[in-house]
XYZ file of C-alpha atoms in Angstrom:
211
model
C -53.280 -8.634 -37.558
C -56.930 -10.667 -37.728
C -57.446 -12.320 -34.023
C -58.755 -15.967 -34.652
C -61.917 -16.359 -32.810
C -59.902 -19.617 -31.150
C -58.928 -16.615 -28.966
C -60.595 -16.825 -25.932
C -59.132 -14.135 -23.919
C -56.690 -11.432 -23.130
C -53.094 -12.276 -22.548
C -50.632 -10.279 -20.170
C -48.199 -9.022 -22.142
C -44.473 -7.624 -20.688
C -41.703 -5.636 -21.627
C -38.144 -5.777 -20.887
C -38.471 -4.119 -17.565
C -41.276 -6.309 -16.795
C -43.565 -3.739 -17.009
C -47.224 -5.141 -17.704
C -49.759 -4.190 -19.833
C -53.402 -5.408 -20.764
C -54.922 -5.981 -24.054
C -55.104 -8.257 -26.912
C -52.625 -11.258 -26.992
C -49.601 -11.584 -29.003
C -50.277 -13.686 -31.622
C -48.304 -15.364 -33.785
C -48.150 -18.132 -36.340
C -51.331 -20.439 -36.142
C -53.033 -18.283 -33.847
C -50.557 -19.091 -31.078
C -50.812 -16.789 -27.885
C -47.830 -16.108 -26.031
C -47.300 -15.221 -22.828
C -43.401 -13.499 -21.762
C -42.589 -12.201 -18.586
C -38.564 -10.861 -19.384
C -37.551 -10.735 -15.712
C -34.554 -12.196 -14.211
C -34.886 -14.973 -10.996
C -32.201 -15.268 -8.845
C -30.935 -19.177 -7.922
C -30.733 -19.388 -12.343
C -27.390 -20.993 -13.454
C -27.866 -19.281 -16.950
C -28.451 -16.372 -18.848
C -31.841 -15.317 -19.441
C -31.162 -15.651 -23.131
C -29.669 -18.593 -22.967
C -32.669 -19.864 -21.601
C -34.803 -18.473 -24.078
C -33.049 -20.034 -26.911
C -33.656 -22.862 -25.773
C -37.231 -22.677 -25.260
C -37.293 -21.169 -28.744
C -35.413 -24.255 -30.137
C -37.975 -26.787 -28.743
C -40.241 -28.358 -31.000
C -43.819 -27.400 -29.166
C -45.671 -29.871 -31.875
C -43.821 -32.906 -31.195
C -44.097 -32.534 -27.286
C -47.687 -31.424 -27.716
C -48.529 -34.566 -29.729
C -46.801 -36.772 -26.442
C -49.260 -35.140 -24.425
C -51.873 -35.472 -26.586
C -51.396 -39.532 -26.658
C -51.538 -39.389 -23.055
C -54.937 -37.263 -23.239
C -56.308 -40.132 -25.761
C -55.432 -42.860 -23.194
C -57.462 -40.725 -20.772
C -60.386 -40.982 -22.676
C -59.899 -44.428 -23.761
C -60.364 -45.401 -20.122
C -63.213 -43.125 -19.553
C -61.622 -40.401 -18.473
C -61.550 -36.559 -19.374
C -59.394 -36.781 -22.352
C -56.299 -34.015 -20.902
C -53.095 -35.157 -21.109
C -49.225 -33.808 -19.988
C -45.739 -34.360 -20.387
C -42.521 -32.270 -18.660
C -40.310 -31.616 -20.553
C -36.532 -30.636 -20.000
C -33.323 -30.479 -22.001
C -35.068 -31.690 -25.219
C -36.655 -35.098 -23.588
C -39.566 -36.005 -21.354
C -39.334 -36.593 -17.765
C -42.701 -36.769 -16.699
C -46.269 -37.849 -18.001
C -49.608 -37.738 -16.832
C -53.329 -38.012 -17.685
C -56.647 -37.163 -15.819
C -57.254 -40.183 -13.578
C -60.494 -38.633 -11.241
C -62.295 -41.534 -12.090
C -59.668 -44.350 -11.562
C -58.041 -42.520 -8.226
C -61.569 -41.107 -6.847
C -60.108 -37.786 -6.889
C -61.352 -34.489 -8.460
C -57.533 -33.410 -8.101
C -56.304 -36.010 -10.125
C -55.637 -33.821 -12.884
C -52.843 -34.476 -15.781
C -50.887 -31.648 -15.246
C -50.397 -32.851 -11.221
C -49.402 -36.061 -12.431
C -47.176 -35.419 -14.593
C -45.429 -32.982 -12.234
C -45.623 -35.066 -9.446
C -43.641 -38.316 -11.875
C -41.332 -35.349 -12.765
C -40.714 -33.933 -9.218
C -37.588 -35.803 -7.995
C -35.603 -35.007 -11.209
C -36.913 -31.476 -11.114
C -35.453 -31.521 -7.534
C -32.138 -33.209 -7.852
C -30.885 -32.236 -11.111
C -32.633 -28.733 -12.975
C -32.279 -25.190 -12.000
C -33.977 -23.869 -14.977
C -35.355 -24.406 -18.492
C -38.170 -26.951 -17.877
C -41.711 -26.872 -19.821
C -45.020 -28.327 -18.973
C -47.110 -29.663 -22.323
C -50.708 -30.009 -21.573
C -53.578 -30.400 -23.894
C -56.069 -28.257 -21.754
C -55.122 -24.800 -20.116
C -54.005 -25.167 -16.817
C -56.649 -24.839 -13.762
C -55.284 -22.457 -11.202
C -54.915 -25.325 -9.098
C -52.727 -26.710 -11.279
C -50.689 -23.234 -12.393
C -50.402 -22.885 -8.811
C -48.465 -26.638 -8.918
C -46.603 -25.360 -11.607
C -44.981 -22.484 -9.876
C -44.023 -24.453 -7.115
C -42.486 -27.004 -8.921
C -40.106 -24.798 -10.857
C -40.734 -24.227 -13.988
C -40.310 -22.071 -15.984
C -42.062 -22.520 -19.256
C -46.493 -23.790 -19.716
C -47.570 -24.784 -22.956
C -51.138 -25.662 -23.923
C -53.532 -26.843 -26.487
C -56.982 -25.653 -25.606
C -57.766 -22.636 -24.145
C -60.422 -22.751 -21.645
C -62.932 -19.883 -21.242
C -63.934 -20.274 -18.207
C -60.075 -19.450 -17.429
C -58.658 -16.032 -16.846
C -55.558 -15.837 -15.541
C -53.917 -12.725 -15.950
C -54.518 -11.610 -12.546
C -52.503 -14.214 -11.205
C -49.933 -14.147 -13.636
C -49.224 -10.734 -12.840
C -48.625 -11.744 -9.289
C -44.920 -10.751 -8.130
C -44.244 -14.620 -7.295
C -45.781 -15.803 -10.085
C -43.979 -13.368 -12.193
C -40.579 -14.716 -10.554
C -41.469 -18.117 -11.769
C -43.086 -18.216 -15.135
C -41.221 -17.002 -17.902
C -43.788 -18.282 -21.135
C -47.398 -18.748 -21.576
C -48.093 -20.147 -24.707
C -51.418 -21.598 -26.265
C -52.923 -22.586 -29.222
C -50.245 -25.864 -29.979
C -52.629 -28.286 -32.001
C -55.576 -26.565 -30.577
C -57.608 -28.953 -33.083
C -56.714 -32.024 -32.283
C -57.162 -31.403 -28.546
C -60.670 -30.273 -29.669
C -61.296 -33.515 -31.420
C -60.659 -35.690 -28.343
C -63.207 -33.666 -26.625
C -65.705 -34.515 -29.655
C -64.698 -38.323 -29.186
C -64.802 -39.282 -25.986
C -66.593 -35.915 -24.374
C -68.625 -34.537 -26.647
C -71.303 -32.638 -23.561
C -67.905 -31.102 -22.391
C -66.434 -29.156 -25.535
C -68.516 -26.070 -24.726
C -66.086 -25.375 -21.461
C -63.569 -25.566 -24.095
C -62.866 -22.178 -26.657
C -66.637 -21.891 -26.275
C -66.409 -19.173 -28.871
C -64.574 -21.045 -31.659
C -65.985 -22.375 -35.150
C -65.697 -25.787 -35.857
């Protein structure tokens, strides 16, 4: 299999006893790079296939295109253009955009947003099976958010290079948390809201990839 040069770095990749192992990524249709960690985590009310069916079943491009409006309404208002939804049972319950500028925060990023809108559903009603849709790889500040927050499922546009995470992916906490890691979901059109409204910033961004 030819690796797409959108392929910024190693992936973690595990088998069924959870056993990890480094080298390229799995990549699949459309250079997407996935991510699986096939352990079980206690306090689930279903099967571990059950929940991967329905992960499987979810249309990535139609959530990934919600977060990508929100990422255009960032940089409409002169933000970075990085945009979010959460996703669970097939509908959205949380969005969020980078708002450093608006909230004079350097924390305000999408991905905390949007979690923080979802949070009280999260809390009250899921035990498993929810997904986080960003346009941008996730900061470790922001993976970190996602573990607490319980879920179970990231999905990104963009990868950035400045970004390695396998280390902490690997972590035994992490690992109890995250089941998917998958990138590459309309990589492009992420792109091209960098080349709109941040143009100087694109090179943090799949600094390696052809135009």
């Amino acid at each position: 299999m030819q690796i797409s040069e959108d392929v910024c770095h190693a992936v973690i990749l595990a088998d069924s006893r959870g056993n990890y192992a480094r080298g390229l990524p799995n990549v699949g249709p459309n250079n997407v790079i996935v991510y699986r960690c096939n352990h079980e985590r206690a306090g689930y009310f279903c099967s571990r296939e059950e929940r991967q069916i329905e992960f499987k079943t979810l249309d990535h491009e139609h959530f990934m295109r919600e977060a990508l409006r929100e990422a255009e309404l960032a940089g409409l208002a002169g933000e970075t253009p990085i945009g979010a939804v959460v996703v669970h049972d097939g509908r959205i319950i949380g969005r969020g955009r980078a708002r450093h500028v608006e909230r004079h925060s350097e924390i305000a990023h999408a991905e905390l947003n949007a979690l923080l809108e979802a949070e009280n559903y999260i809390r009250d009603h899921i035990h498993a099976g929810v997904v986080l849709y960003t346009t941008v790889e996730p900061c470790v500040m922001c993976l970190g958010a996602v573990v607490m927050s319980d879920v179970d499922h990231i999905v990104f546009a963009l990868a950035d290079c400045n970004i390695h995470p396998e280390q902490m992916l690997e972590m035994p906490y992490v690992r109890r948390h995250i089941r998917d890691y998958l990138g590459g979901i309309l990589a492009a059109e992420s792109r091209e809201l960098f080349r709109r409204f941040r143009p100087q910033e694109i090179m943090f961004f799949e600094s390696n990839a052809t135009s």
